[in-house]
């Protein structure tokens, strides 16, 4: 069974960098053909895809966040990481990591506030 777990700070100050890590078990993030995604849901709004990283280490980002987002990985720990710079309160959301094939983490609340 594939399991994903998000981790990182729940509170980030405006203008700082949001950093979250997804730890994967049950599958390797380098398995050929796989892809690993970050999705978020702001309060009262729908799910928003924000970026993906393939097993071949190719990154794809939401156009609206392209200037601020970076997704990378640590294969020795089977983890991939989201970094979102220059955050504002509009970045407040529940953040999820997910496998393209269907498994999701439980999500983690991130609040941007001073």
mmCIF file of C-alpha atoms in Angstrom:
data_model
loop_
_atom_site.group_PDB
_atom_site.id
_atom_site.type_symbol
_atom_site.label_atom_id
_atom_site.label_comp_id
_atom_site.label_asym_id
_atom_site.label_seq_id
_atom_site.Cartn_x
_atom_site.Cartn_y
_atom_site.Cartn_z
ATOM 1 C CA UNK A 1 0.000 0.000 0.000
ATOM 2 C CA UNK A 2 1.269 3.452 -0.922
ATOM 3 C CA UNK A 3 1.249 6.023 1.868
ATOM 4 C CA UNK A 4 2.140 9.708 1.733
ATOM 5 C CA UNK A 5 2.709 12.054 4.657
ATOM 6 C CA UNK A 6 3.079 15.837 4.502
ATOM 7 C CA UNK A 7 5.240 17.638 7.035
ATOM 8 C CA UNK A 8 6.322 21.205 7.688
ATOM 9 C CA UNK A 9 5.392 24.304 9.659
ATOM 10 C CA UNK A 10 1.736 25.198 10.004
ATOM 11 C CA UNK A 11 2.341 28.947 10.259
ATOM 12 C CA UNK A 12 4.415 31.059 7.866
ATOM 13 C CA UNK A 13 4.863 34.818 7.928
ATOM 14 C CA UNK A 14 4.102 36.946 4.855
ATOM 15 C CA UNK A 15 7.047 37.353 2.466
ATOM 16 C CA UNK A 16 8.737 34.216 3.795
ATOM 17 C CA UNK A 17 9.107 30.820 2.113
ATOM 18 C CA UNK A 18 6.654 27.982 2.615
ATOM 19 C CA UNK A 19 8.430 24.621 2.665
ATOM 20 C CA UNK A 20 6.674 21.249 2.896
ATOM 21 C CA UNK A 21 8.034 17.734 2.545
ATOM 22 C CA UNK A 22 6.147 14.634 1.422
ATOM 23 C CA UNK A 23 7.469 11.295 2.646
ATOM 24 C CA UNK A 24 6.408 8.310 0.514
ATOM 25 C CA UNK A 25 6.282 4.661 1.529
ATOM 26 C CA UNK A 26 5.174 1.625 -0.458
ATOM 27 C CA UNK A 27 6.529 2.921 -3.771
ATOM 28 C CA UNK A 28 9.702 4.591 -4.962
ATOM 29 C CA UNK A 29 9.453 8.142 -6.252
ATOM 30 C CA UNK A 30 11.916 7.097 -8.961
ATOM 31 C CA UNK A 31 9.776 4.255 -10.344
ATOM 32 C CA UNK A 32 9.592 4.712 -14.102
ATOM 33 C CA UNK A 33 6.424 6.418 -15.313
ATOM 34 C CA UNK A 34 5.388 7.759 -11.907
ATOM 35 C CA UNK A 35 4.527 11.328 -10.992
ATOM 36 C CA UNK A 36 4.172 13.077 -7.647
ATOM 37 C CA UNK A 37 1.924 16.059 -7.129
ATOM 38 C CA UNK A 38 1.165 18.949 -4.802
ATOM 39 C CA UNK A 39 -2.443 20.169 -4.532
ATOM 40 C CA UNK A 40 -3.943 22.770 -2.201
ATOM 41 C CA UNK A 41 -7.403 23.849 -1.060
ATOM 42 C CA UNK A 42 -7.859 27.397 0.268
ATOM 43 C CA UNK A 43 -10.684 28.011 2.757
ATOM 44 C CA UNK A 44 -14.053 27.930 1.028
ATOM 45 C CA UNK A 45 -12.524 27.159 -2.364
ATOM 46 C CA UNK A 46 -11.889 24.138 -4.523
ATOM 47 C CA UNK A 47 -8.821 21.991 -5.035
ATOM 48 C CA UNK A 48 -5.979 23.613 -6.955
ATOM 49 C CA UNK A 49 -3.169 21.692 -8.612
ATOM 50 C CA UNK A 50 0.048 23.595 -8.011
ATOM 51 C CA UNK A 51 2.801 21.370 -9.351
ATOM 52 C CA UNK A 52 4.176 17.907 -10.133
ATOM 53 C CA UNK A 53 7.479 16.089 -10.292
ATOM 54 C CA UNK A 54 7.967 13.028 -12.474
ATOM 55 C CA UNK A 55 10.083 9.981 -11.709
ATOM 56 C CA UNK A 56 12.452 11.283 -14.376
ATOM 57 C CA UNK A 57 12.892 14.462 -12.255
ATOM 58 C CA UNK A 58 10.964 16.764 -14.603
ATOM 59 C CA UNK A 59 8.966 19.484 -12.840
ATOM 60 C CA UNK A 60 5.691 21.062 -13.974
ATOM 61 C CA UNK A 61 4.108 24.071 -12.279
ATOM 62 C CA UNK A 62 0.824 25.941 -12.255
ATOM 63 C CA UNK A 63 1.213 29.008 -14.494
ATOM 64 C CA UNK A 64 -0.154 31.244 -11.748
ATOM 65 C CA UNK A 65 2.613 30.163 -9.370
ATOM 66 C CA UNK A 66 5.459 29.530 -11.800
ATOM 67 C CA UNK A 67 7.559 32.470 -10.618
ATOM 68 C CA UNK A 68 7.373 31.407 -6.967
ATOM 69 C CA UNK A 69 7.275 27.601 -6.892
ATOM 70 C CA UNK A 70 9.898 24.875 -6.870
ATOM 71 C CA UNK A 71 9.491 21.110 -6.415
ATOM 72 C CA UNK A 72 12.516 18.925 -5.769
ATOM 73 C CA UNK A 73 13.306 15.494 -4.345
ATOM 74 C CA UNK A 74 15.620 13.559 -2.080
ATOM 75 C CA UNK A 75 15.765 10.041 -3.473
ATOM 76 C CA UNK A 76 17.787 8.700 -0.535
ATOM 77 C CA UNK A 77 14.841 9.508 1.749
ATOM 78 C CA UNK A 78 12.076 8.847 -0.813
ATOM 79 C CA UNK A 79 10.817 12.396 -0.285
ATOM 80 C CA UNK A 80 9.792 15.307 -2.448
ATOM 81 C CA UNK A 81 9.592 18.903 -1.304
ATOM 82 C CA UNK A 82 7.502 21.963 -2.141
ATOM 83 C CA UNK A 83 8.922 25.460 -1.780
ATOM 84 C CA UNK A 84 6.741 28.514 -2.342
ATOM 85 C CA UNK A 85 8.436 31.875 -1.946
ATOM 86 C CA UNK A 86 7.092 35.332 -1.076
ATOM 87 C CA UNK A 87 3.913 33.987 0.447
ATOM 88 C CA UNK A 88 0.846 36.089 1.191
ATOM 89 C CA UNK A 89 -2.353 35.339 3.131
ATOM 90 C CA UNK A 90 -3.857 34.143 -0.169
ATOM 91 C CA UNK A 91 -1.526 31.141 0.062
ATOM 92 C CA UNK A 92 -3.313 29.956 3.216
ATOM 93 C CA UNK A 93 -4.678 26.481 2.444
ATOM 94 C CA UNK A 94 -4.648 22.803 3.241
ATOM 95 C CA UNK A 95 -1.753 21.372 1.249
ATOM 96 C CA UNK A 96 -1.776 17.790 -0.035
ATOM 97 C CA UNK A 97 0.825 15.619 -1.696
ATOM 98 C CA UNK A 98 -0.444 12.892 -3.990
ATOM 99 C CA UNK A 99 0.550 10.133 -6.376
ATOM 100 C CA UNK A 100 -0.749 10.502 -9.917
ATOM 101 C CA UNK A 101 -2.248 7.000 -9.732
ATOM 102 C CA UNK A 102 -4.567 7.986 -6.866
ATOM 103 C CA UNK A 103 -3.050 7.886 -3.384
ATOM 104 C CA UNK A 104 -3.201 11.102 -1.313
ATOM 105 C CA UNK A 105 -1.710 12.234 1.947
ATOM 106 C CA UNK A 106 -3.949 13.441 4.761
ATOM 107 C CA UNK A 107 -3.119 17.088 4.075
ATOM 108 C CA UNK A 108 -1.595 19.727 6.299
ATOM 109 C CA UNK A 109 -2.953 23.177 7.151
ATOM 110 C CA UNK A 110 -0.644 26.083 6.358
ATOM 111 C CA UNK A 111 -1.624 29.562 7.503
ATOM 112 C CA UNK A 112 0.153 32.679 6.261
ATOM 113 C CA UNK A 113 -0.170 35.378 8.891
ATOM 114 C CA UNK A 114 1.915 37.865 10.809
#
